[in-house]
Coordinates of C-alpha atoms in Angstrom, one line a residue:
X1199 CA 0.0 0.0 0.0
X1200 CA 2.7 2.4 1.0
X1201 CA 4.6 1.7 -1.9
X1202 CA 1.5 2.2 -4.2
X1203 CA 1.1 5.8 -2.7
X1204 CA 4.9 6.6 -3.3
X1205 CA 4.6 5.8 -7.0
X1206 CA 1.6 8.3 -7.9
X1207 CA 3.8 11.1 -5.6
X1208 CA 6.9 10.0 -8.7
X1209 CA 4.4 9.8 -11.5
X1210 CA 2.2 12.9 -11.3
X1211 CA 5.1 15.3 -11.2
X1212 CA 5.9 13.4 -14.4
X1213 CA 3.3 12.9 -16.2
X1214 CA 2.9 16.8 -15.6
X1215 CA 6.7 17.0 -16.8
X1216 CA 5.8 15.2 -20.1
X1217 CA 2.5 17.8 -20.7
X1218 CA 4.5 20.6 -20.6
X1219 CA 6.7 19.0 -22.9
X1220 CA 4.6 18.2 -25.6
X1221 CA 3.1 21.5 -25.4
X1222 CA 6.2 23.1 -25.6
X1223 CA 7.3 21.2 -28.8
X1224 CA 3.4 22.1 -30.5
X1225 CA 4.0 25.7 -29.5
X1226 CA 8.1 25.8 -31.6
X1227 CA 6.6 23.3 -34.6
X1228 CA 3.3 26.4 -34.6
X1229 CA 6.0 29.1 -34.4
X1230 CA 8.5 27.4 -36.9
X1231 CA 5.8 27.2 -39.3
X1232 CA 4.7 31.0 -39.2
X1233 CA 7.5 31.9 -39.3
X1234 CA 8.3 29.7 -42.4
X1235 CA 5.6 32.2 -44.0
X1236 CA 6.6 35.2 -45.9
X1237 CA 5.5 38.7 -44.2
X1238 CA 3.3 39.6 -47.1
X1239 CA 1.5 36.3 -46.8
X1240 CA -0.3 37.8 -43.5
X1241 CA -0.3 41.3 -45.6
X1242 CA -2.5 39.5 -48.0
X1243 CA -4.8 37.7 -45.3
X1244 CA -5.0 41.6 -43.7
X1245 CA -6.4 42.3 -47.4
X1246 CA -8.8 39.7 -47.6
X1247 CA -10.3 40.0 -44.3
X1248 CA -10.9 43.6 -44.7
X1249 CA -13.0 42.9 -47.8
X1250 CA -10.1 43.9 -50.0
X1251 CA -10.3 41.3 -52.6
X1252 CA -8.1 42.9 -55.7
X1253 CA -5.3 43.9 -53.5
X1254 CA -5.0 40.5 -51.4
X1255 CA -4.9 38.6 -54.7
X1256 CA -2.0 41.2 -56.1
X1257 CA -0.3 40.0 -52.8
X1258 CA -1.1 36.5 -53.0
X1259 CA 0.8 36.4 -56.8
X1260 CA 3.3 38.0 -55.5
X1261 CA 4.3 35.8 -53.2
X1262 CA 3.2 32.5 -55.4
X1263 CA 5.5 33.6 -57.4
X1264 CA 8.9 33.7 -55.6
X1265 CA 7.1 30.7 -53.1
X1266 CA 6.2 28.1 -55.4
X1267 CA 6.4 25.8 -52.9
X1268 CA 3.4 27.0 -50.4
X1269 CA 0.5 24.6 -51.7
X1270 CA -2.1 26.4 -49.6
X1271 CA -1.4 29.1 -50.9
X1272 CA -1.8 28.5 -54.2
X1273 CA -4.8 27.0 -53.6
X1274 CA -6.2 30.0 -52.2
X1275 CA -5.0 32.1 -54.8
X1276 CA -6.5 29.9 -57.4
X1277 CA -10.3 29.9 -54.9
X1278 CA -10.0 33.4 -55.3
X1279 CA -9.3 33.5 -58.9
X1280 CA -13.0 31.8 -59.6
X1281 CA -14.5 34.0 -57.0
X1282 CA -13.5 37.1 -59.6
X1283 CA -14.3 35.4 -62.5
X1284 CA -10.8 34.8 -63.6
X1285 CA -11.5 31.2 -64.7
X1286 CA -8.7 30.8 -67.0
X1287 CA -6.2 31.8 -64.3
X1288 CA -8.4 29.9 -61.9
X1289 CA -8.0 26.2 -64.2
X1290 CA -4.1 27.0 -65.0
X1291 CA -3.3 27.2 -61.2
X1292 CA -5.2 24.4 -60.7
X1293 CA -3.8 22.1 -63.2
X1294 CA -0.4 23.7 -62.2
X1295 CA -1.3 22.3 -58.9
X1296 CA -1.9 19.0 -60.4
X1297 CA 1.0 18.6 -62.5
X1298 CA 3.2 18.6 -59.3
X1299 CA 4.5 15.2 -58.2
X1300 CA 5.1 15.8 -54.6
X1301 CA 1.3 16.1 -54.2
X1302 CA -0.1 13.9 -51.1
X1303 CA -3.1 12.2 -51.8
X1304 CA -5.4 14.5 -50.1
X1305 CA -4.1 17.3 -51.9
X1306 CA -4.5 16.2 -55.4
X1307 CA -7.9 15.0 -54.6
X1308 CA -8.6 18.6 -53.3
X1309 CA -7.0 20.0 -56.8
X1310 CA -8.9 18.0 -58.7
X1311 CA -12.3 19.4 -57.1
X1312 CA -11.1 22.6 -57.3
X1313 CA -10.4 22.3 -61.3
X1314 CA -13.6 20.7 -60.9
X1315 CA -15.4 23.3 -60.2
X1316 CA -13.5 26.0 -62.1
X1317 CA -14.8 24.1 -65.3
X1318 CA -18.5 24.1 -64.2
X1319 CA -18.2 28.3 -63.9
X1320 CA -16.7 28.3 -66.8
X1321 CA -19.4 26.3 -68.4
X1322 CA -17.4 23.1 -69.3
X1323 CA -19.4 20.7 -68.1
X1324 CA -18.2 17.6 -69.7
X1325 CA -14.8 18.4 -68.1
X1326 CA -16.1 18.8 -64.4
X1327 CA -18.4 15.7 -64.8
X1328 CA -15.0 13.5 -65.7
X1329 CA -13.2 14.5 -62.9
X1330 CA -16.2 14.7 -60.7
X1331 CA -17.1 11.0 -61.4
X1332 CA -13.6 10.3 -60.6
X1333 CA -13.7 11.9 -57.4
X1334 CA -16.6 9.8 -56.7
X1335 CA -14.6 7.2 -55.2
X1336 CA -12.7 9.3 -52.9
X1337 CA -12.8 11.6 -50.1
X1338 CA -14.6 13.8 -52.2
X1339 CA -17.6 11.6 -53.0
X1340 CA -20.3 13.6 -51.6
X1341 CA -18.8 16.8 -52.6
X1342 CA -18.1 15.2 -56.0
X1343 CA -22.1 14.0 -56.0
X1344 CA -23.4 17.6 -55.1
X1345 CA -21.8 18.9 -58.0
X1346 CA -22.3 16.6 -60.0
X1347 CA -26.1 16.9 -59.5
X1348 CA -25.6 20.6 -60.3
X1349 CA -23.9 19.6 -63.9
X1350 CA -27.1 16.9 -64.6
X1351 CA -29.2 19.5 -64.1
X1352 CA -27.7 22.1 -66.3
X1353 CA -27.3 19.4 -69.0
X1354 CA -31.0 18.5 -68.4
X1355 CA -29.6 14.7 -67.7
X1356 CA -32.5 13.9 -65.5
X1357 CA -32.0 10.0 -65.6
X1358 CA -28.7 10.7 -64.1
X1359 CA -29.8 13.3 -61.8
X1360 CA -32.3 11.2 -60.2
X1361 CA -29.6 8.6 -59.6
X1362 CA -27.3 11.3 -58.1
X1363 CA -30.1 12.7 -56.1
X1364 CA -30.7 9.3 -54.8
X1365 CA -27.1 8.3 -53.6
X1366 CA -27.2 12.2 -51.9
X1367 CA -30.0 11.1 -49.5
X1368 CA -29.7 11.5 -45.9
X1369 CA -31.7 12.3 -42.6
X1370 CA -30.8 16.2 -43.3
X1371 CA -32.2 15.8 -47.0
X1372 CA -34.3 13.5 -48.7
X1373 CA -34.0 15.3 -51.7
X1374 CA -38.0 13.7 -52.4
X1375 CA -38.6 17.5 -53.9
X1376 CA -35.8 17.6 -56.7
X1377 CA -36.1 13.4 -57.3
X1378 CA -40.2 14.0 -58.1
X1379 CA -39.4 17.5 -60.3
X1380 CA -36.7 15.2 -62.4
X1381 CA -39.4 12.9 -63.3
X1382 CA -41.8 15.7 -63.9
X1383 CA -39.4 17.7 -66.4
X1384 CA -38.9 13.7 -67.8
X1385 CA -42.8 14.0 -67.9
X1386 CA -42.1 17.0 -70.1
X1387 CA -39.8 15.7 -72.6
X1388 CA -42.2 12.8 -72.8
X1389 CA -45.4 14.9 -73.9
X1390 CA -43.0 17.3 -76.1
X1391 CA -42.8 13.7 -78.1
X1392 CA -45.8 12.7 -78.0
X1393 CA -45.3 10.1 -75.7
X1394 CA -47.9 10.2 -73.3
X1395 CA -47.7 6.2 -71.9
X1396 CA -44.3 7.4 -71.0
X1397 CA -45.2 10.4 -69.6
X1398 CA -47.7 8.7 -67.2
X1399 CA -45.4 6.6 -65.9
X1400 CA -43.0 9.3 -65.0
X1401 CA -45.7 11.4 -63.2
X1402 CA -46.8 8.7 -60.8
X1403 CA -43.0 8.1 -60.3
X1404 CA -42.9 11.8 -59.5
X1405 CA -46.3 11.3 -56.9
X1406 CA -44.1 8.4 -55.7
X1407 CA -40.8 10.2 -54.8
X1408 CA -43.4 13.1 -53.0
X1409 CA -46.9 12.2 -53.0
X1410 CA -47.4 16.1 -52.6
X1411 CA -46.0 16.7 -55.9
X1412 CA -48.6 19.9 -57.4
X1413 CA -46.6 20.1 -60.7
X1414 CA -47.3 16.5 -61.0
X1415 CA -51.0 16.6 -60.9
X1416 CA -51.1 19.9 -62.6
X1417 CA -49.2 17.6 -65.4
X1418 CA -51.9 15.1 -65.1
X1419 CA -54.4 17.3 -65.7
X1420 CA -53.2 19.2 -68.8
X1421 CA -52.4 15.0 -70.5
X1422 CA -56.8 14.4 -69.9
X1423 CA -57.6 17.9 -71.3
X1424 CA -55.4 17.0 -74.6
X1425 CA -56.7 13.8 -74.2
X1426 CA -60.3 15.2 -74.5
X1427 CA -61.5 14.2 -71.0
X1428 CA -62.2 17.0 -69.4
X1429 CA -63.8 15.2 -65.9
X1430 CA -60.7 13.0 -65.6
X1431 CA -58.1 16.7 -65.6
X1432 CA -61.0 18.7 -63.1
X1433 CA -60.4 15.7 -60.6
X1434 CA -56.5 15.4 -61.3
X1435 CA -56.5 19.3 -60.6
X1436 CA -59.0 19.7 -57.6
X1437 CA -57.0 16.7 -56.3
X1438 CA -54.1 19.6 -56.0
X1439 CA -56.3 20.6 -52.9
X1440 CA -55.1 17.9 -50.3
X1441 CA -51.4 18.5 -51.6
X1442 CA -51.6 22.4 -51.1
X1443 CA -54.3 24.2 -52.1
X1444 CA -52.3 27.2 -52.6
X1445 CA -51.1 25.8 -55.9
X1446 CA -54.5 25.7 -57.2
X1447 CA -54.1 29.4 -58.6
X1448 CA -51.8 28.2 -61.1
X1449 CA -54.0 26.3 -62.4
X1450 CA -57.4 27.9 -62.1
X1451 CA -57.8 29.0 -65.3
X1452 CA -57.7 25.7 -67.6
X1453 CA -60.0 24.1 -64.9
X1454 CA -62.3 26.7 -64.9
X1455 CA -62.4 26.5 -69.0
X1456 CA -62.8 22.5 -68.4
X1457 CA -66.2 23.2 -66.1
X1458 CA -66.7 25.8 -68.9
X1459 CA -66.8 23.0 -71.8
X1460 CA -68.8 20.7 -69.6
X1461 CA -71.6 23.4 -69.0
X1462 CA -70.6 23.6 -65.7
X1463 CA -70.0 27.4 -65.5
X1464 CA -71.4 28.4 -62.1
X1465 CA -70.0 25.1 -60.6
X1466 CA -66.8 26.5 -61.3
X1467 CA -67.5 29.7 -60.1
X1468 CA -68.8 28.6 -57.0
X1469 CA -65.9 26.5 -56.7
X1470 CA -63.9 29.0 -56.8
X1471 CA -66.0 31.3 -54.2
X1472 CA -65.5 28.5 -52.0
X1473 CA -62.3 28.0 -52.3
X1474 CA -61.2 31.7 -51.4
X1475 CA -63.5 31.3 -48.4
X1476 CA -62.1 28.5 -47.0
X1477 CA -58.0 29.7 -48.1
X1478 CA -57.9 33.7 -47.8
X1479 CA -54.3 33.8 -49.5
X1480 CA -55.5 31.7 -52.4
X1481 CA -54.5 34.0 -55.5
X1482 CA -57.8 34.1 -57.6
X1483 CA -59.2 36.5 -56.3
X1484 CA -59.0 38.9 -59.7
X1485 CA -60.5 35.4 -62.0
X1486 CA -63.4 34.8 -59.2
X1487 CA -64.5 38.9 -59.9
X1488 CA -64.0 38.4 -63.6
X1489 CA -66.1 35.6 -63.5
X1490 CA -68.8 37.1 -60.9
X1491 CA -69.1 40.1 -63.3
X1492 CA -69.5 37.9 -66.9
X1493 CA -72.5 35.4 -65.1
X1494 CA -73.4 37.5 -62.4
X1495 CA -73.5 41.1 -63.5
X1496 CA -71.7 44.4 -61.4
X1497 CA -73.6 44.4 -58.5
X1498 CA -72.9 40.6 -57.5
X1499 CA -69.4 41.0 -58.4
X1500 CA -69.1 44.2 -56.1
X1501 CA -71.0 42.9 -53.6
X1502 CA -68.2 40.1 -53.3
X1503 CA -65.2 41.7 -53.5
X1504 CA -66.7 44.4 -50.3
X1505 CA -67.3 41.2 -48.5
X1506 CA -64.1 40.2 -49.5
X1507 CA -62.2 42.7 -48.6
X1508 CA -63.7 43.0 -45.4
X1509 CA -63.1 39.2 -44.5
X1510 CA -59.3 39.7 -45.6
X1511 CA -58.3 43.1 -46.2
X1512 CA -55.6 43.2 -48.2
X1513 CA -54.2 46.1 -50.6
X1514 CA -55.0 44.3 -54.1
X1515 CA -58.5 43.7 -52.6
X1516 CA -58.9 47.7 -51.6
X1517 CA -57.9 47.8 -55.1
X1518 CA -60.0 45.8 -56.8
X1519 CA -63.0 47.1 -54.7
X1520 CA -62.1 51.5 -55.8
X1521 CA -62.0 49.7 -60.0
X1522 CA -65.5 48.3 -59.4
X1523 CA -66.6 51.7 -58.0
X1524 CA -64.9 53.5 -60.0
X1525 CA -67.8 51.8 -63.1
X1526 CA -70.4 53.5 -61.2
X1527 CA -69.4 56.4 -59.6
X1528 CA -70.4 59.7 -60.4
X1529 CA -69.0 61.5 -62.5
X1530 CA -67.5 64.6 -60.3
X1531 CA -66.1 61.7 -58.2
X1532 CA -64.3 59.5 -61.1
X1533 CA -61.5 62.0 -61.3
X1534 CA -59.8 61.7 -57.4
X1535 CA -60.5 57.9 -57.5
X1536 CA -58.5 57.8 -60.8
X1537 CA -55.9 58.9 -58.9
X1538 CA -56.4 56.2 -55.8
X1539 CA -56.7 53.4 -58.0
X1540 CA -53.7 54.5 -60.2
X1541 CA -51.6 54.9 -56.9
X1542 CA -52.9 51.8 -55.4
X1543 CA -51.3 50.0 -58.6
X1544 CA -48.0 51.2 -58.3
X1545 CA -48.3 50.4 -54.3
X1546 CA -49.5 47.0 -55.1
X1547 CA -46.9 46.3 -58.2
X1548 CA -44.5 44.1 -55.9
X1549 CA -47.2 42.1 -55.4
X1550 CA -48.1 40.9 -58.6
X1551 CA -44.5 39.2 -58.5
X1552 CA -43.6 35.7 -58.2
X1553 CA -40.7 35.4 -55.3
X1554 CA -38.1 32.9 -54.7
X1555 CA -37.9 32.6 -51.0
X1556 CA -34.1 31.4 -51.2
X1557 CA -32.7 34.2 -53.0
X1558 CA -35.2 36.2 -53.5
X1559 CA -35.4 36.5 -57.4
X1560 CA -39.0 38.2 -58.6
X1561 CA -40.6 37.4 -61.6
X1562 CA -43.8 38.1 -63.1
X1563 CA -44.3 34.1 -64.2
X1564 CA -44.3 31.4 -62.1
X1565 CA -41.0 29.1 -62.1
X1566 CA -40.9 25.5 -60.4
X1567 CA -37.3 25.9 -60.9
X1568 CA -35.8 29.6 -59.8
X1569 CA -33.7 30.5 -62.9
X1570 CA -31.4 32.5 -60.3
X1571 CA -30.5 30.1 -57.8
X1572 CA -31.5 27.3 -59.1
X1573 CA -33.5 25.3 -56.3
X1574 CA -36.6 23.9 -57.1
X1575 CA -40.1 24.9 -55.5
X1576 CA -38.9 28.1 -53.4
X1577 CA -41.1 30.1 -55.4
X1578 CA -44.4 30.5 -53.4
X1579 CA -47.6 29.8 -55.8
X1580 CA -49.2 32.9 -53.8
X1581 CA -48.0 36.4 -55.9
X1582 CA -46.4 38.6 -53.4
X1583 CA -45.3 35.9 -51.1
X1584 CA -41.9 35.1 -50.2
X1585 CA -42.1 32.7 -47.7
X1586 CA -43.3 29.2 -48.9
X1587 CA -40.2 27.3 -49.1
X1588 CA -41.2 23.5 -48.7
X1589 CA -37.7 22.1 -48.8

């Protein structure tokens, strides 16, 4: 026992002893390698940090140039290349990079993503894809599979999208969104073809990747009205409702002309009454008063949009309610509501735009697929609306 106490009194002091040793050596091999760094490396970092992109990268081939041996460094220099749009200079460091032997593993795997990615901004695709699929087998893989979806989808290579998109699942994304708007745009090409068996089976693939697929059923709907069955596309479409109902604005029109061709004119209307009832933010509001006034007449179609507006005021629905006044007003009146209605319009402009509500690109048409950032369904079906982002 006694000599069991006397051993922990040796060994603390030197296990302490060996700590302070190791620490030591960390803190000479940190030291050693700063000060293995030229000055103007930090001068450039100094640069960079302060937002001062043109004048770090002067630095930064500077000191490439008399340090050719500092890997990180050049591929920092060759990151912030692509960042300026400099993609030649961006690819020749990279493949400068590449060419060298004494390369570890690691690092030429990171070179090669790097080159990788210079060729996609640069618009080479077939060039990123072969390395990319190289890199698939690596370190990389995931990285390599990300882009790689990114180059499908620019190549519209939706087969091999899909099978990307599919390898890329995980807990944190199930990527059931872009997998079901592959097979829709598939669904696309189909009808462009006149291929509608094929078609069909793409869509219900679509409804099976994310049974709340609206471009799917929307699809559907459209095949039965070319197809002549107008009853078949009015249930595809109101089956939109249990999905999102939201999304039923987009297609409002064609199934109101389907009820139309069926003599079923007021079912559609009242369809549509109900539908703004029971989901305030639904955008039909405008179609529902057009149609009120054609079957109706002005005074059922006013009478709406006041009840309307004062169910769910909202600015387009003040707006809509001064135009229908405006019809019968008197005539020493008509001039100062000319004015409202015209500065109501320009107030209310914004929203009569589509929004992405990832990077907020506006548009005046509806897009499954943002043209800016390219993510699919972040533009809300609901004009003015930035916020319905399902993903």
């Amino acid at each position: 026992m006694v000599d069991s106490q006397y051993w922990w009194l040796i060994a603390f002091p030197a296990f302490f002893a060996l700590g302070w040793l190791a620490a030591r050596i960390d803190i000479k091999h940190v030291l050693s390698e700063t000060r293995s760094l030229p000055a103007a490396y930090f001068k450039g970092l100094n640069y960079l940090l302060n937002g001062e992109t043109n004048r770090a990268v002067e630095v930064y081939v500077e000191v490439a140039r008399h340090h050719v041996e500092t890997v990180e460094l050049q591929f920092t220099l060759g990151h912030l290349f692509r960042r300026r749009g400099e993609l030649e200079r961006a690819i020749r460091m990279h493949q400068k990079l590449l060419a060298r032997p004494e390369l570890n593993v690691a690092q030429r795997q990171q070179a090669q993503f790097e080159l990788a990615q210079d060729f996609m901004a640069a618009g080479l695709f077939d060039r990123a894809e072969a390395i990319l699929t190289e890199l698939q087998h690596t370190d990389y893989a995931r990285q390599a599979r990300t882009e790689l979806l990114g180059v499908y989808q620019q190549e519209k290579a939706w087969r091999k999208a899909i099978e990307i998109a599919q390898q890329l699942r995980d807990d944190s994304h199930t990527y059931q969104h872009e997998i079901a708007q592959f097979h829709c745009e598939l669904a696309e090409q189909a009808i462009a073809r006149s291929q509608p068996d094929d078609a069909r089976v793409e869509l219900e693939a679509a409804l099976t990747a994310n049974r709340q697929c609206a471009r799917a059923r929307s699809l559907q709907g459209e095949m039965a009205i070319q197809a002549g069955e107008a009853a078949i596309a009015i249930e595809c479409w109101l089956a939109i409702e249990t999905q999102d109902p939201h999304y039923l604005a987009l297609i409002a029109r064609p199934l109101l002309a389907a009820y139309d061709g069926m003599n079923r004119a007021e079912e559609g209307t009242r369809l549509m009454v109900r539908l703004l009832s029971q989901y305030p933010d639904l955008d039909v509001l405008d179609l529902t008063y057009e149609r009120l006034m054609t079957q109706k007449g002005m005074d059922d179609a006013y009478a709406f949009v006041r009840e309307r507006l004062r169910s769910h005021p909202t600015m387009p629905g003040l707006r809509r309610v001064l135009e229908t006044h405006l019809l019968v007003a008197p005539d020493d009146q008509k001039a100062d509501l000319e004015i409202i209605v015209k500065l109501l319009n320009e107030a209310t402009r914004e929203q009569s735009m589509y929004y992405c509500s990832h990077c907020g690109f506006k548009a005046r048409q509806y897009f499954w697929h943002c043209p800016a950032c390219t993510e699919w369904e972040t533009f809300a079906p609901v004009r003015g609306q930035r916020s319905r982002n399902p993903q």
